[in-house]
XYZ file of N, CA and C in Angstrom:
435
model
N 0.830 -1.195 0.000
C 0.000 0.000 0.000
C 0.872 1.255 0.000
N 1.956 1.198 0.782
C 2.849 2.350 0.845
C 3.508 2.595 -0.497
N 3.860 1.513 -1.207
C 4.496 1.684 -2.518
C 3.512 2.241 -3.535
N 2.255 1.894 -3.421
C 1.246 2.419 -4.335
C 1.089 3.920 -4.141
N 1.098 4.354 -2.878
C 0.997 5.794 -2.588
C 2.230 6.526 -3.092
N 3.398 5.934 -2.926
C 4.649 6.557 -3.392
C 4.650 6.660 -4.912
N 4.196 5.618 -5.596
C 4.119 5.648 -7.063
C 3.147 6.713 -7.536
N 2.053 6.856 -6.813
C 1.051 7.865 -7.160
C 1.637 9.268 -7.031
N 2.420 9.501 -5.967
C 3.065 10.808 -5.769
C 4.082 11.088 -6.877
N 4.849 10.063 -7.254
C 5.839 10.225 -8.315
C 5.164 10.577 -9.633
N 4.039 9.917 -9.913
C 3.303 10.199 -11.148
C 2.764 11.638 -11.125
N 2.299 12.072 -9.949
C 1.785 13.443 -9.813
C 2.888 14.463 -10.031
N 4.070 14.208 -9.481
C 5.213 15.106 -9.679
C 5.629 15.132 -11.134
N 5.621 13.966 -11.755
C 5.983 13.873 -13.170
C 5.009 14.633 -14.046
N 3.728 14.557 -13.717
C 2.707 15.283 -14.503
C 2.876 16.792 -14.341
N 3.162 17.230 -13.091
C 3.379 18.666 -12.867
C 4.597 19.160 -13.635
N 5.650 18.377 -13.610
C 6.863 18.737 -14.333
C 6.590 18.807 -15.830
N 5.817 17.871 -16.340
C 5.455 17.858 -17.753
C 4.632 19.098 -18.099
N 3.682 19.443 -17.250
C 2.852 20.640 -17.496
C 3.696 21.911 -17.490
N 4.600 22.020 -16.527
C 5.467 23.203 -16.446
C 6.351 23.287 -17.681
N 6.873 22.130 -18.114
C 7.723 22.108 -19.312
C 6.943 22.531 -20.542
N 5.726 22.045 -20.673
C 4.893 22.420 -21.818
C 4.568 23.910 -21.798
N 4.279 24.439 -20.619
C 4.008 25.878 -20.513
C 5.239 26.697 -20.902
N 6.399 26.242 -20.504
C 7.638 26.949 -20.856
C 7.852 26.937 -22.363
N 7.607 25.812 -23.003
C 7.763 25.709 -24.462
C 6.784 26.647 -25.166
N 5.536 26.650 -24.715
C 4.526 27.533 -25.315
C 4.924 28.999 -25.139
N 5.410 29.353 -23.954
C 5.828 30.737 -23.699
C 7.000 31.122 -24.597
N 7.966 30.247 -24.744
C 9.112 30.530 -25.615
C 8.682 30.697 -27.063
N 7.760 29.853 -27.515
C 7.275 29.975 -28.887
C 6.533 31.293 -29.094
N 5.798 31.707 -28.102
C 5.047 32.955 -28.211
C 5.979 34.167 -28.222
N 7.064 34.112 -27.428
C 7.968 35.249 -27.310
C 9.097 35.241 -28.328
N 9.361 34.117 -28.972
C 10.509 34.030 -29.876
C 10.468 35.044 -31.014
N 9.316 35.368 -31.617
C 9.344 36.396 -32.663
C 9.844 37.747 -32.148
N 9.538 38.076 -30.893
C 10.005 39.328 -30.305
C 11.519 39.317 -30.190
N 12.071 38.216 -29.628
C 13.513 38.121 -29.454
C 14.234 38.092 -30.794
N 13.702 37.367 -31.755
C 14.323 37.294 -33.080
C 14.293 38.667 -33.739
N 13.188 39.363 -33.626
C 13.066 40.693 -34.213
C 14.092 41.649 -33.612
N 14.250 41.628 -32.284
C 15.232 42.492 -31.629
C 16.648 42.145 -32.060
N 16.932 40.865 -32.195
C 18.269 40.430 -32.620
C 18.562 40.883 -34.037
N 17.580 40.805 -34.921
C 17.764 41.241 -36.311
C 17.978 42.748 -36.366
N 17.212 43.508 -35.601
C 17.381 44.960 -35.583
C 18.764 45.334 -35.084
N 19.235 44.679 -34.039
C 20.561 44.963 -33.495
C 21.639 44.634 -34.513
N 21.505 43.513 -35.188
C 22.489 43.125 -36.203
C 22.514 44.132 -37.346
N 21.363 44.624 -37.750
C 21.313 45.628 -38.824
C 22.024 46.902 -38.401
N 21.788 47.338 -37.160
C 22.453 48.551 -36.675
C 23.966 48.366 -36.662
N 24.412 47.198 -36.202
C 25.850 46.936 -36.138
C 26.469 46.939 -37.523
N 25.778 46.359 -38.498
C 26.350 46.288 -39.835
C 26.324 47.640 -40.529
N 25.359 48.485 -40.200
C 25.280 49.785 -40.857
C 26.203 50.814 -40.232
N 26.633 50.586 -39.005
C 27.525 51.535 -38.352
C 28.432 50.803 -37.387
N 29.691 50.780 -37.702
C 30.631 50.081 -36.838
C 30.872 50.845 -35.551
N 30.733 52.161 -35.573
C 31.103 52.943 -34.400
C 29.992 53.077 -33.374
N 28.751 52.873 -33.768
C 27.672 53.074 -32.821
C 26.470 52.248 -33.190
N 25.854 51.629 -32.187
C 24.659 50.858 -32.458
C 23.481 51.754 -32.780
N 23.481 52.953 -32.268
C 22.368 53.866 -32.492
C 22.848 55.111 -33.224
N 23.549 54.931 -34.319
C 24.102 56.050 -35.068
C 22.986 56.966 -35.566
N 23.251 58.260 -35.461
C 22.283 59.253 -35.913
C 22.321 59.371 -37.429
N 21.152 59.456 -38.029
C 21.087 59.687 -39.469
C 21.383 61.161 -39.737
N 21.670 61.480 -40.982
C 21.943 62.876 -41.341
C 20.738 63.764 -41.036
N 19.546 63.218 -41.192
C 18.323 63.994 -40.928
C 18.151 64.338 -39.452
N 18.766 63.566 -38.574
C 18.641 63.809 -37.135
C 19.601 64.887 -36.632
N 20.632 65.190 -37.409
C 21.624 66.181 -36.980
C 21.054 67.586 -37.092
N 21.393 68.422 -36.115
C 20.929 69.809 -36.119
C 22.127 70.740 -36.108
N 22.100 71.729 -36.985
C 23.160 72.738 -37.006
C 23.188 73.434 -35.645
N 24.384 73.578 -35.093
C 24.540 74.220 -33.791
C 24.577 73.259 -32.622
N 24.188 72.002 -32.843
C 24.165 71.009 -31.772
C 25.589 70.598 -31.405
N 25.853 70.467 -30.110
C 27.178 70.088 -29.611
C 27.237 68.585 -29.362
N 28.369 67.979 -29.735
C 28.600 66.557 -29.520
C 30.015 66.324 -29.017
N 30.217 65.198 -28.357
C 31.559 64.733 -28.009
C 31.958 63.758 -29.102
N 33.226 63.830 -29.511
C 33.682 62.939 -30.565
C 35.121 62.535 -30.361
N 35.579 61.662 -31.255
C 36.952 61.176 -31.225
C 37.575 61.383 -32.598
N 38.772 61.967 -32.609
C 39.462 62.206 -33.871
C 39.833 60.852 -34.484
N 39.343 60.607 -35.693
C 39.575 59.336 -36.383
C 40.783 59.411 -37.310
N 40.982 60.576 -37.945
C 42.131 60.751 -38.830
C 42.366 62.246 -39.032
N 43.567 62.563 -39.472
C 43.897 63.956 -39.760
C 44.458 64.050 -41.173
N 44.233 65.195 -41.792
C 44.775 65.514 -43.106
C 45.344 66.921 -43.013
N 46.016 67.358 -44.037
C 46.607 68.698 -44.015
C 45.539 69.782 -43.921
N 44.324 69.484 -44.346
C 43.238 70.467 -44.382
C 42.263 70.360 -43.213
N 42.419 69.361 -42.335
C 41.502 69.247 -41.210
C 41.528 67.885 -40.555
N 40.524 67.626 -39.728
C 40.436 66.366 -38.981
C 39.056 65.749 -39.169
N 39.028 64.425 -39.260
C 37.769 63.699 -39.350
C 37.445 63.135 -37.968
N 36.178 63.336 -37.546
C 35.773 63.023 -36.174
C 34.569 62.086 -36.174
N 34.665 61.019 -35.388
C 33.513 60.153 -35.112
C 32.768 60.767 -33.936
N 31.489 61.074 -34.132
C 30.731 61.716 -33.049
C 29.344 61.129 -32.871
N 29.119 59.944 -33.424
C 27.834 59.277 -33.220
C 26.896 59.324 -34.396
N 27.324 59.901 -35.502
C 26.492 59.939 -36.703
C 26.855 58.755 -37.598
N 26.046 58.531 -38.623
C 26.299 57.429 -39.544
C 27.596 57.630 -40.319
N 28.080 58.859 -40.374
C 29.337 59.181 -41.056
C 30.181 60.058 -40.153
N 31.462 60.075 -40.440
C 32.356 60.991 -39.728
C 32.094 62.408 -40.225
N 32.360 63.373 -39.349
C 32.299 64.768 -39.747
C 33.711 65.292 -39.926
N 33.835 66.372 -40.691
C 35.143 66.948 -40.931
C 35.236 68.332 -40.301
N 36.314 68.541 -39.539
C 36.604 69.849 -38.955
C 37.693 70.466 -39.826
N 37.351 71.532 -40.535
C 38.337 72.213 -41.380
C 39.428 72.819 -40.498
N 40.617 72.927 -41.020
C 41.761 73.457 -40.270
C 41.457 74.823 -39.648
N 40.637 75.618 -40.339
C 40.301 76.947 -39.834
C 39.312 76.913 -38.674
N 38.735 75.739 -38.411
C 37.746 75.595 -37.327
C 38.244 74.717 -36.186
N 39.546 74.451 -36.150
C 40.114 73.648 -35.065
C 40.251 74.451 -33.780
N 40.574 75.743 -33.918
C 40.697 76.627 -32.754
C 40.640 78.067 -33.234
N 40.473 78.981 -32.298
C 40.539 80.400 -32.655
C 41.962 80.716 -33.078
N 42.098 81.545 -34.069
C 43.423 81.930 -34.532
C 43.895 81.049 -35.669
N 45.085 81.366 -36.162
C 45.652 80.672 -37.316
C 46.231 79.320 -36.906
N 45.951 78.305 -37.709
C 46.515 76.967 -37.500
C 47.305 76.602 -38.742
N 48.594 76.323 -38.555
C 49.463 75.957 -39.668
C 49.540 74.441 -39.838
N 49.403 73.710 -38.718
C 49.585 72.262 -38.739
C 48.488 71.605 -37.898
N 47.661 70.798 -38.552
C 46.549 70.131 -37.865
C 47.048 69.308 -36.683
N 48.137 68.576 -36.875
C 48.641 67.691 -35.820
C 49.175 68.440 -34.611
N 49.363 69.749 -34.742
C 49.769 70.546 -33.588
C 48.570 70.823 -32.666
N 47.359 70.615 -33.193
C 46.137 70.885 -32.421
C 45.462 69.592 -31.975
N 45.342 68.615 -32.873
C 44.675 67.344 -32.546
C 45.479 66.158 -33.058
N 45.306 65.046 -32.380
C 45.937 63.782 -32.759
C 44.841 62.717 -32.869
N 45.104 61.669 -33.635
C 44.162 60.554 -33.729
C 43.921 60.000 -32.321
N 42.640 59.803 -31.998
C 42.257 59.278 -30.684
C 41.884 60.348 -29.673
N 42.188 61.618 -29.974
C 41.814 62.702 -29.056
C 40.296 62.801 -28.946
N 39.812 63.011 -27.720
C 38.387 63.285 -27.527
C 38.191 64.784 -27.618
N 37.210 65.196 -28.425
C 37.000 66.618 -28.681
C 35.520 66.958 -28.616
N 35.232 68.225 -28.328
C 33.878 68.750 -28.430
C 33.739 69.359 -29.817
N 32.638 69.025 -30.489
C 32.391 69.576 -31.825
C 30.953 70.071 -31.913
N 30.755 71.033 -32.802
C 29.425 71.539 -33.108
C 29.160 71.279 -34.580
N 27.921 70.943 -34.916
C 27.540 70.738 -36.313
C 27.435 72.099 -36.979
N 28.226 72.282 -38.015
C 28.249 73.543 -38.756
C 27.313 73.473 -39.963
N 27.336 72.335 -40.668
C 26.414 72.135 -41.791
C 26.316 70.648 -42.107
N 25.195 70.282 -42.732
C 24.951 68.900 -43.139
C 24.416 68.937 -44.561
N 25.073 68.210 -45.454
C 24.616 68.101 -46.837
C 24.062 66.693 -47.015
N 22.738 66.565 -46.989
C 22.118 65.247 -47.058
C 22.264 64.621 -48.445
N 22.545 65.427 -49.462
C 22.722 64.887 -50.813
C 24.095 64.208 -50.930
N 25.150 64.932 -50.551
C 26.505 64.377 -50.654
C 26.889 63.550 -49.434
N 26.174 63.750 -48.327
C 26.482 63.034 -47.095
C 27.584 63.677 -46.274
N 28.003 64.881 -46.646
C 29.091 65.550 -45.928
C 28.574 66.258 -44.684
N 29.354 66.118 -43.612
C 29.024 66.769 -42.345
C 30.190 67.676 -41.997
N 29.914 68.965 -41.896
C 30.952 69.936 -41.547
C 30.810 70.271 -40.068
N 31.924 70.136 -39.342
C 31.945 70.386 -37.908
C 32.895 71.531 -37.586
N 32.761 72.068 -36.385
C 33.711 73.042 -35.878
C 34.030 72.698 -34.430
N 35.241 73.008 -34.017
C 35.617 72.837 -32.609
C 35.563 74.167 -31.876
N 35.135 75.223 -32.576
C 35.005 76.559 -31.994
C 33.545 76.971 -32.146
N 32.840 77.045 -31.028
C 31.411 77.354 -31.076
C 31.148 78.662 -31.811
N 32.038 79.627 -31.677
C 31.869 80.928 -32.324
C 32.018 80.886 -33.836
N 32.446 79.751 -34.390
C 32.620 79.634 -35.833
C 31.506 78.796 -36.466
N 30.314 78.896 -35.911
C 29.165 78.187 -36.481
C 28.643 78.879 -37.722
N 28.832 80.186 -37.810
C 28.357 80.936 -38.979
C 29.207 80.648 -40.190
N 28.993 81.381 -41.239
C 29.728 81.189 -42.484
C 31.217 81.430 -42.326
N 32.001 80.764 -43.156
C 33.461 80.973 -43.224
C 34.148 80.667 -41.926
N 35.296 80.030 -41.981
C 36.037 79.694 -40.772
C 36.950 80.818 -40.377
N 37.689 81.348 -41.337
C 38.608 82.443 -41.055
C 39.660 82.069 -40.044
N 40.860 82.422 -40.264
C 41.928 82.074 -39.349
C 42.408 83.255 -38.548
N 41.669 84.353 -38.579
C 42.083 85.569 -37.871
C 42.196 85.354 -36.384
N 42.932 86.204 -35.739
C 43.142 86.000 -34.305
C 42.724 87.168 -33.572
């Protein structure tokens, strides 16, 4: 009699475990499209922008807006900065600092963290013009001191 009661309890535990397992499977099937959708969206963001998962489109940028960025490369005419947009922005040599700049590398180096302001955005060509001098948001950079 005792073994019959023990077998009955084991069967009851097994049935509960089976029910819980089935509920878990049903829940996973119901939620899997959500998880798959999120994973696909994340993968798309990563492939479209190596520097940021939530890169700003050109349409989201506002002239005059301040951002923190990192100098990605320098040229004789200016510096290219990663600042969270889908593309790097370019800081012309005349907009690196107030006054005349003869050598870009004397002001910034690759990897430097800098504050930049959006000077202009050309959605047709995809060019983003930045300045490191808030006062040079208007037309022309000018190197006067």
